[in-house]
Short mmCIF file of C-alpha atoms and ligand atoms in Angstrom, two decimals:
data_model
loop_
_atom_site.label_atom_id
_atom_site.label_comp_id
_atom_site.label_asym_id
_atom_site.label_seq_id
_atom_site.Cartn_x
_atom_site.Cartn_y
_atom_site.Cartn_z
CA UNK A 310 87.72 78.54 105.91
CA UNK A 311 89.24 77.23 102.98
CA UNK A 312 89.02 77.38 99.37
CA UNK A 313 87.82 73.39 98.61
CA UNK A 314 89.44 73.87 94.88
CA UNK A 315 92.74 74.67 96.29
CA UNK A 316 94.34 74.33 92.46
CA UNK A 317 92.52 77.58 91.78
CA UNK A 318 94.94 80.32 93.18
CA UNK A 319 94.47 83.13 90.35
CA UNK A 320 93.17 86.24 91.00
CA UNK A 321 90.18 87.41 88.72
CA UNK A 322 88.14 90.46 88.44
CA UNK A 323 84.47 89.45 87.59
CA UNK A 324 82.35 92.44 88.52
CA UNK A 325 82.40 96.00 90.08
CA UNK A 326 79.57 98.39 91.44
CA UNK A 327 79.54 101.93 93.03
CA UNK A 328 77.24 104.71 94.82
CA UNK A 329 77.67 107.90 95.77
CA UNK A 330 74.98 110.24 97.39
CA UNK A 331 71.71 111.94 95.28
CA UNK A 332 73.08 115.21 96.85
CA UNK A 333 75.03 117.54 94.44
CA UNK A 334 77.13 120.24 95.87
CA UNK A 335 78.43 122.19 92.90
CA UNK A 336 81.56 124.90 92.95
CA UNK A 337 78.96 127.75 92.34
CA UNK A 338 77.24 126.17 95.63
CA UNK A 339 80.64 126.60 96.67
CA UNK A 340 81.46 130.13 96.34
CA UNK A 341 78.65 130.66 98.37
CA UNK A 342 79.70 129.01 101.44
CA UNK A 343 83.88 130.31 101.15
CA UNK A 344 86.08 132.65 99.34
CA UNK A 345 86.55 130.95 96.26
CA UNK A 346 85.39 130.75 92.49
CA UNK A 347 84.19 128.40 90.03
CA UNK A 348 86.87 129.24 88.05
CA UNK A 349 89.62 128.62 90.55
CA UNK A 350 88.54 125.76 91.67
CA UNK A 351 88.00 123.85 87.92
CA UNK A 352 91.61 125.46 87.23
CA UNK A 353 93.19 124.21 90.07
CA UNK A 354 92.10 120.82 90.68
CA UNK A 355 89.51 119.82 87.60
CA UNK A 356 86.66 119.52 89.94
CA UNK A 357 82.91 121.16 88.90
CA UNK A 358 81.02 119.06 91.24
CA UNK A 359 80.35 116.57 94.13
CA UNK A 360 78.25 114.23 95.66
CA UNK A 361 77.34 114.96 99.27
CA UNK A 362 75.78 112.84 101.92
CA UNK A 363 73.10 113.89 103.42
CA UNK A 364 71.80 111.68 106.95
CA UNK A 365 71.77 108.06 107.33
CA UNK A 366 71.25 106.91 104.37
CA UNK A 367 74.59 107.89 102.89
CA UNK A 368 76.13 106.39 105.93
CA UNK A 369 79.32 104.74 105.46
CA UNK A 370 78.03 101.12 105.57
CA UNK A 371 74.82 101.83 102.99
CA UNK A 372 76.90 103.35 100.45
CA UNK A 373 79.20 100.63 101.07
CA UNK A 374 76.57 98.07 100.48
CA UNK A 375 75.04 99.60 97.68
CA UNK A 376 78.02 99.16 95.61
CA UNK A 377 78.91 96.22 97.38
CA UNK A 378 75.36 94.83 96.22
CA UNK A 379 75.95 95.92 92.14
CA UNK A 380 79.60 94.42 92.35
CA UNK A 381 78.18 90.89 93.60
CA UNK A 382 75.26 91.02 91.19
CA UNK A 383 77.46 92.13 88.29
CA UNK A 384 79.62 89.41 89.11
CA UNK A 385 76.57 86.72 88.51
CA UNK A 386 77.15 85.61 92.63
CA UNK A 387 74.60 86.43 95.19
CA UNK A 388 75.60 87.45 98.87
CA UNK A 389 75.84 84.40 100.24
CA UNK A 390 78.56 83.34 97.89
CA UNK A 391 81.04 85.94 99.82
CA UNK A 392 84.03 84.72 101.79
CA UNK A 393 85.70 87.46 102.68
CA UNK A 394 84.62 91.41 102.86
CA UNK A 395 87.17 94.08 103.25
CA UNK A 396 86.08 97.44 103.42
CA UNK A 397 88.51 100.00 102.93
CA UNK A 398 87.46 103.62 104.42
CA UNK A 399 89.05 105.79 107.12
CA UNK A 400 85.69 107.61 107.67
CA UNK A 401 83.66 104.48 109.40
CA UNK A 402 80.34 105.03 111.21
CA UNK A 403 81.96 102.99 114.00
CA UNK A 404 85.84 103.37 115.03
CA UNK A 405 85.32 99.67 115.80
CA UNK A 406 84.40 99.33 112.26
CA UNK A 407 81.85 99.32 109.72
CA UNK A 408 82.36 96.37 107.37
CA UNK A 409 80.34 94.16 110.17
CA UNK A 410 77.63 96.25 109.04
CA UNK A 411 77.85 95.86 105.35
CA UNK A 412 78.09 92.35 105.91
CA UNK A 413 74.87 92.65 107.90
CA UNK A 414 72.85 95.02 104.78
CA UNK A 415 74.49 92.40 102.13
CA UNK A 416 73.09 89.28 104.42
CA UNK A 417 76.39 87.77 103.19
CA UNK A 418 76.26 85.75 106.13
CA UNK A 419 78.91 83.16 105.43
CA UNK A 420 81.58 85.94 105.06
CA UNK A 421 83.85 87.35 107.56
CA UNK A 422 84.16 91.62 107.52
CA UNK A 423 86.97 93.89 108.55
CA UNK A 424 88.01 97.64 107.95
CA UNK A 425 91.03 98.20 106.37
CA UNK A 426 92.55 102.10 106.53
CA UNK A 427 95.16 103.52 104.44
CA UNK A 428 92.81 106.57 103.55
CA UNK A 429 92.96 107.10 99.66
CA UNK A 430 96.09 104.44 99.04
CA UNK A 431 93.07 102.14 101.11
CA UNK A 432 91.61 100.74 97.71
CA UNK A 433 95.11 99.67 96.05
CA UNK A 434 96.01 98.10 99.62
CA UNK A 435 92.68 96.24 99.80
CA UNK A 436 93.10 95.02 96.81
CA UNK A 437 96.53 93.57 97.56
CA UNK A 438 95.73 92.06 100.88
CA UNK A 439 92.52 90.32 99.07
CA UNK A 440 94.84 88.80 97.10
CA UNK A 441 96.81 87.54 99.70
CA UNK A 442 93.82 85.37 100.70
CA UNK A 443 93.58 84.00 96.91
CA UNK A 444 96.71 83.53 96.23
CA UNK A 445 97.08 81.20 99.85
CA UNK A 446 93.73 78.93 99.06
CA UNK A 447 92.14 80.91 102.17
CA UNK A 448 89.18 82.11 100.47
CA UNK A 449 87.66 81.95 96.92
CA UNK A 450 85.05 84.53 96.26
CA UNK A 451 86.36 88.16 97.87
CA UNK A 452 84.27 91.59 97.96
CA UNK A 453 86.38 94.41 98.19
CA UNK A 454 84.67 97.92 98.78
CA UNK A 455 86.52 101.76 99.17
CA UNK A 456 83.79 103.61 100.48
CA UNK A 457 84.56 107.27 102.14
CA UNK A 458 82.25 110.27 103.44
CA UNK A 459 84.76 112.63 103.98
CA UNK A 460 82.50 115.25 104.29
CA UNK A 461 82.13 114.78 107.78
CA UNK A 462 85.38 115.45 108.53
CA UNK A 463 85.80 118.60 106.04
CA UNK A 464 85.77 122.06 107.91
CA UNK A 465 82.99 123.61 105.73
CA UNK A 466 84.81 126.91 106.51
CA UNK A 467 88.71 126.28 104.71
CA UNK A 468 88.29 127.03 101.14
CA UNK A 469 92.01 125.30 100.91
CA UNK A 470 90.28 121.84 101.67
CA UNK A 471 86.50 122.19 101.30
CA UNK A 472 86.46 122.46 97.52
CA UNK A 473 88.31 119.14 97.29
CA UNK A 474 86.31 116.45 98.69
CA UNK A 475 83.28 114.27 97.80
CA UNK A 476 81.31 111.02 99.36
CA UNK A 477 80.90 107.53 97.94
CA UNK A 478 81.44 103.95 97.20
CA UNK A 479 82.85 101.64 94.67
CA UNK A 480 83.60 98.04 94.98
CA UNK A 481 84.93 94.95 92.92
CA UNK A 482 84.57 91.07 93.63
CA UNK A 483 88.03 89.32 93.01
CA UNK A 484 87.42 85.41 92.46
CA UNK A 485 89.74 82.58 92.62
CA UNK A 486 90.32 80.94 89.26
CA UNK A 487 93.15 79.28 86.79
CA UNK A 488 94.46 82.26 85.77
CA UNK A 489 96.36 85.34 88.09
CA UNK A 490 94.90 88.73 86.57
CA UNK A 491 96.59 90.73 89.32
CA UNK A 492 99.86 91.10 87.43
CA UNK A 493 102.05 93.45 89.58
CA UNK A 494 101.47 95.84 92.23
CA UNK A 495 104.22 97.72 95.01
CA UNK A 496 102.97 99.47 98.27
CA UNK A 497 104.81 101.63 99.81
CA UNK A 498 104.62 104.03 103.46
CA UNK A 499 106.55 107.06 104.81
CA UNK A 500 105.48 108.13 108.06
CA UNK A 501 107.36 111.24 108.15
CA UNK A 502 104.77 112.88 106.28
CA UNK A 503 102.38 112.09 108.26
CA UNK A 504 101.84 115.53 109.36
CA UNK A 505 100.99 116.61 106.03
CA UNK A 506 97.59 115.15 105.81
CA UNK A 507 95.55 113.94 108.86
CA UNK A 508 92.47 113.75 110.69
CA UNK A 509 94.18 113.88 114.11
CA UNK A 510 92.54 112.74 117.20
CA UNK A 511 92.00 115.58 119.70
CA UNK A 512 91.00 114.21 122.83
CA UNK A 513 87.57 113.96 124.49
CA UNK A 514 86.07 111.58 122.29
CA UNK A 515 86.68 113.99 118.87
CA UNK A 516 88.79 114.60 116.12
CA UNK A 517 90.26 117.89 114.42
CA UNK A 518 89.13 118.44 110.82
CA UNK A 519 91.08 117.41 107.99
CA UNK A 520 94.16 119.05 108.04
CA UNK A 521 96.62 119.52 104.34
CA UNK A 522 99.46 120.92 103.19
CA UNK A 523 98.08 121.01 99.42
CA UNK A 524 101.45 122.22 98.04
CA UNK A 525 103.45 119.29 99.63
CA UNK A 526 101.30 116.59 98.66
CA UNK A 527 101.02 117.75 95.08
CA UNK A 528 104.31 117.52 95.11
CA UNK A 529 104.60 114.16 96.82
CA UNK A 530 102.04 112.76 94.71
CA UNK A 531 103.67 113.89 91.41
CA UNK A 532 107.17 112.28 92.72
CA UNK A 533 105.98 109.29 93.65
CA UNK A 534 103.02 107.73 92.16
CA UNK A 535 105.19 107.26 88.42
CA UNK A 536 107.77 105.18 90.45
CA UNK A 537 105.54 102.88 92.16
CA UNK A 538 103.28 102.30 88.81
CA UNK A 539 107.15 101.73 87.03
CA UNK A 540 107.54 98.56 89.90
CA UNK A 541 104.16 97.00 89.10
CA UNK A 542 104.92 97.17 85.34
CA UNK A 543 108.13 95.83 86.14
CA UNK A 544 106.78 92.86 88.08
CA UNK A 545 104.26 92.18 85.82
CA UNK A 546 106.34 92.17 82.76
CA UNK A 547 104.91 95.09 80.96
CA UNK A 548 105.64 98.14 79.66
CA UNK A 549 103.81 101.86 79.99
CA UNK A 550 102.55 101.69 76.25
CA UNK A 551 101.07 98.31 77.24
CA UNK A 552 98.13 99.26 79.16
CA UNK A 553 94.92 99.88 78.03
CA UNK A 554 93.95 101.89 81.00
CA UNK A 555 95.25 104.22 83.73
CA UNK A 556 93.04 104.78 87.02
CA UNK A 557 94.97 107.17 89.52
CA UNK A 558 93.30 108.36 92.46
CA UNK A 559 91.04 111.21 91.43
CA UNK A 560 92.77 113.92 93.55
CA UNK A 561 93.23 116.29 91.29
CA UNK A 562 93.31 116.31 87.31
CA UNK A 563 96.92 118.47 87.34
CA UNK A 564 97.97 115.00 89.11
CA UNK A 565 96.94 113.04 86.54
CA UNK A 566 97.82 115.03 83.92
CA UNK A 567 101.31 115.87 85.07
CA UNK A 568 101.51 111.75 85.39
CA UNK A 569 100.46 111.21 82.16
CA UNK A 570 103.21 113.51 80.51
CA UNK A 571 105.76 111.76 82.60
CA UNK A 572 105.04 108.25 80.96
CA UNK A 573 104.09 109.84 77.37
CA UNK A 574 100.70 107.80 77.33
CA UNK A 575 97.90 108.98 75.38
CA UNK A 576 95.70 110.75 77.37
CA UNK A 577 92.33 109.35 76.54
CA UNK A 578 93.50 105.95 78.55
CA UNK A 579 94.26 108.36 81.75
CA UNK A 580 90.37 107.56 83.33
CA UNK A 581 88.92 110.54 85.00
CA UNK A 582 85.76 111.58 86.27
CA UNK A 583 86.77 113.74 89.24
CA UNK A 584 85.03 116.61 87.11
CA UNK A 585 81.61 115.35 88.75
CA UNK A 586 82.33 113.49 92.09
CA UNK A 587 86.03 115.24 93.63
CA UNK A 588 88.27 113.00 95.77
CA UNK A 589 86.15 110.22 97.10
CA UNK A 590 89.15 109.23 99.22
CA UNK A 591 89.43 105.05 98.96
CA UNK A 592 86.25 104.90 96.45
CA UNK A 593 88.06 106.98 93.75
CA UNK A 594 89.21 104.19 91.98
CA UNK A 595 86.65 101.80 92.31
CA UNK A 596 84.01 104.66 91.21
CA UNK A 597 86.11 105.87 88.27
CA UNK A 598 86.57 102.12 87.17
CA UNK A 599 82.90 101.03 87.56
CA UNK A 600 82.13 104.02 85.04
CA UNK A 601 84.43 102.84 82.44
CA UNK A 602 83.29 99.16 83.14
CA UNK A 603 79.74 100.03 82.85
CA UNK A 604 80.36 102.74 79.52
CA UNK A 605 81.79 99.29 78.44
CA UNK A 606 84.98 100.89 78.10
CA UNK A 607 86.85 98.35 79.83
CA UNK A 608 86.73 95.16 78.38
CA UNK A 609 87.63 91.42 79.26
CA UNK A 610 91.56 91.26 79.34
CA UNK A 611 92.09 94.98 78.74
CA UNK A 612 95.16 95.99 80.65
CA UNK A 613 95.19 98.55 83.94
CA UNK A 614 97.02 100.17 85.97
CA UNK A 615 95.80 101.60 89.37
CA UNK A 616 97.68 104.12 91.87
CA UNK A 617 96.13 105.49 95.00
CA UNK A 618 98.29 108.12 97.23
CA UNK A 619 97.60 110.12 100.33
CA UNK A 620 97.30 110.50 103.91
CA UNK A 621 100.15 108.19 105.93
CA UNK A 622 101.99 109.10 103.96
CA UNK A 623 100.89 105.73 101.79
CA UNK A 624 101.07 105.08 98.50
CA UNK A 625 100.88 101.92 95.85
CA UNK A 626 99.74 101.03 92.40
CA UNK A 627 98.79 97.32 91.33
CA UNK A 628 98.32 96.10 87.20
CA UNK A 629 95.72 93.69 86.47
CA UNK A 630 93.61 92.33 83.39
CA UNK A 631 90.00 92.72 83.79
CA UNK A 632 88.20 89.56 83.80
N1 COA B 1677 89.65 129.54 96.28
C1 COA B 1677 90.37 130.65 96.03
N2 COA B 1677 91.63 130.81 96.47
C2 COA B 1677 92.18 129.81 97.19
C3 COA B 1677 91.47 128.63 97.49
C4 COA B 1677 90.16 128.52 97.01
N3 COA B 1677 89.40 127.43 97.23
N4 COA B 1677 92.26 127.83 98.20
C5 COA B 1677 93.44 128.47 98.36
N5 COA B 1677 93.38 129.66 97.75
C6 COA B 1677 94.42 130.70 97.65
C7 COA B 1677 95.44 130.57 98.75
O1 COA B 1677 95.00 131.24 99.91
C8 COA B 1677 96.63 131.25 98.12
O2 COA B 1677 96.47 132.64 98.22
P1 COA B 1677 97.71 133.57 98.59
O3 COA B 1677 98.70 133.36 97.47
O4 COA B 1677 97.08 134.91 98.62
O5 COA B 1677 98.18 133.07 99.91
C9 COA B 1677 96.51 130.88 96.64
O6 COA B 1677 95.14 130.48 96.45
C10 COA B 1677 97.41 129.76 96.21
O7 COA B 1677 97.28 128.72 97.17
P2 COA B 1677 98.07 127.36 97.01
O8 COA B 1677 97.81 126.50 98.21
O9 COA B 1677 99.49 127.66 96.63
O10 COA B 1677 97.33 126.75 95.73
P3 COA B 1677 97.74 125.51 94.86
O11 COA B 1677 98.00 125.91 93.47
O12 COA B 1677 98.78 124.67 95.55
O13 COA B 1677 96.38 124.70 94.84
C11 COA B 1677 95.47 122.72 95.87
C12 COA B 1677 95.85 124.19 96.05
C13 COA B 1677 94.92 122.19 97.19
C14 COA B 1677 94.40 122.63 94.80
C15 COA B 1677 96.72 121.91 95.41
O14 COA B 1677 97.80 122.23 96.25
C16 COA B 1677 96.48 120.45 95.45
O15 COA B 1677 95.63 119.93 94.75
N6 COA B 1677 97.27 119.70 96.23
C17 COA B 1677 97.10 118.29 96.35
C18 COA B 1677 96.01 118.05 97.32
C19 COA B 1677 95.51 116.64 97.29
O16 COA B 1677 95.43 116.03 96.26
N7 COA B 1677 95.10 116.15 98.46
C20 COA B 1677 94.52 114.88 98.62
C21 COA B 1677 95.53 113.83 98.42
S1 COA B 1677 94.77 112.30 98.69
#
């Protein structure tokens, strides 16, 4: 399929959606379930609360969809105006993939579907790859969804990794047009870490729980993440004190925080809502910039900068104007 206005090889940003489970699992829930404390946990990592899935309707593919179905209406497009879907999750319903089944809940029947995983780097990567399409003429209207459900794959017993983790969706739909709003963005993998965070197959037909070592990929995370947001800016012309907003993957708020004094940036542009929802693996960002969208926070033409990091080890950032 191609793009019949092949002049138009911009990337915009004209809409966003997310959903995340009704289910509420709070730190006081918590304490009940594991060794731990309200306290330590909002100390250590920012996080009071998450959402939860609970059965079939917070499958991988419906959460997907729902926020897939906001994005494309907030865009002003219907279903049947999507070209391409990529769904970035590393927690699928089917190891053959889900975003076949999106496609099928959206009826966006003219589109063609596939998973992409780079667990919570996947949204930053999806977004790259989509533009690959745009930017080549391949494909003109693009819905790109992070969508995790980690919770399956959390051992409900290890307070080091239980507290962390929440379910959900977000999801953006990148158009073709005169102008390129996807400014700058770097992506970068080291496999060496890969030990450091997994969900490692185990044989017959299962796979271990989540395994982390929280201490290394703090510090991994806090090393890392300013350099590759430092490329994008630098490929897309721009300085730190030139963005309007910063979306990091909501991992943890010392992350952000500790990112935040790096640069010097005020801190009201560093978005976070991890407070309520935890790390939502690949939907982080797309959640936490639907809110700000939606608060009409983010406007037309503001400036952001996004950074996902995590399991691989992967990690990448990517600047764009809204709109
Ligand atoms: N409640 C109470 N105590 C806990 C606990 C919990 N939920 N989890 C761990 N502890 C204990 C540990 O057992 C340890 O006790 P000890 O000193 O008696 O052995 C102590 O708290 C300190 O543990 P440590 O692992 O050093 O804590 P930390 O300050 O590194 O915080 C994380 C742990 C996980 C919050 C932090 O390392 C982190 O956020 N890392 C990044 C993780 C991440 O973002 N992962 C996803 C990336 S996509």
């Amino acid at each position: 399929m191609t793009n019949p206005e092949s002049s138009l090889l911009g990337v915009c940003f004209i809409g966003s959606g997310s959903a995340v489970p009704d289910r509420v699992l709070t730190n006081i829930d918590l304490a009940q379930m594991v060794d731990t404390t309200d306290e330590w946990i909002a100390s250590r990592t920012g996080i009071h609360e998450r959402h939860i899935a609970d059965g079939e309707q917070d499958s991988v593919a419906n959460l997907a969809a729902k926020a897939g179905q906001k994005a494309i209406a907030n865009a002003g497009l219907t279903p049947q105006d999507i070209d391409l879907i990529i769904l970035a999750t590393s927690t699928g319903d089917d190891l053959f993939g889900t975003a076949g089944r999106v496609q099928k809940i959206l009826g966006a029947e003219r589109a063609v579907a596939f998973d992409l995983v780079a667990a919570c780097s996947g949204f930053v990567f999806g977004l790259v790859t989509a533009s690959q399409y745009i930017r080549t003429g391949a494909y003109k209207n693009v819905l790109l969804i992070g969508a995790d459900v980690l919770s399956r794959w959390v051992d409900w017993q290890d307070r080091r990794t239980c507290i962390l983790f929440g379910d959900g969706a977000g999801a953006v739909v990148l158009q073709a047009g005169s102008q390129n709003n996807l400014l700058g963005f770097e992506m970068r993998s080291d496999g060496k870490g890969n030990d450091l965070l997994n969900i490692n197959y185990s044989g017959r037909s299962t796979f271990e729980p989540i395994s982390m070592n929280g201490q290394e990929v703090y510090r991994f995370a806090v090393r890392r993440v300013p350099e590759v947001i430092e490329k994008s800016l630098h490929y897309a012309n721009l300085e730190v004190h030139d963005l309007d907003w910063l979306i990091l993957h909501q991992a943890n708020q010392r992350i952000i925080d500790a990112v935040v004094n790096r640069f010097g940036i005020d801190p009201a542009k560093a978005v976070s809502n991890m407070g309520k929802y935890g790390n939502t693996s690949a939907a982080s960002i797309p959640i936490a910039l639907d809110e700000w969208v939606q608060a009409g926070k983010i406007q037309s033409d503001h400036v952001i900068a996004i950074a996902g990091f995590g399991a691989g080890l992967s990690w990448g950032s990517a600047v764009f104007r809204w709109g």
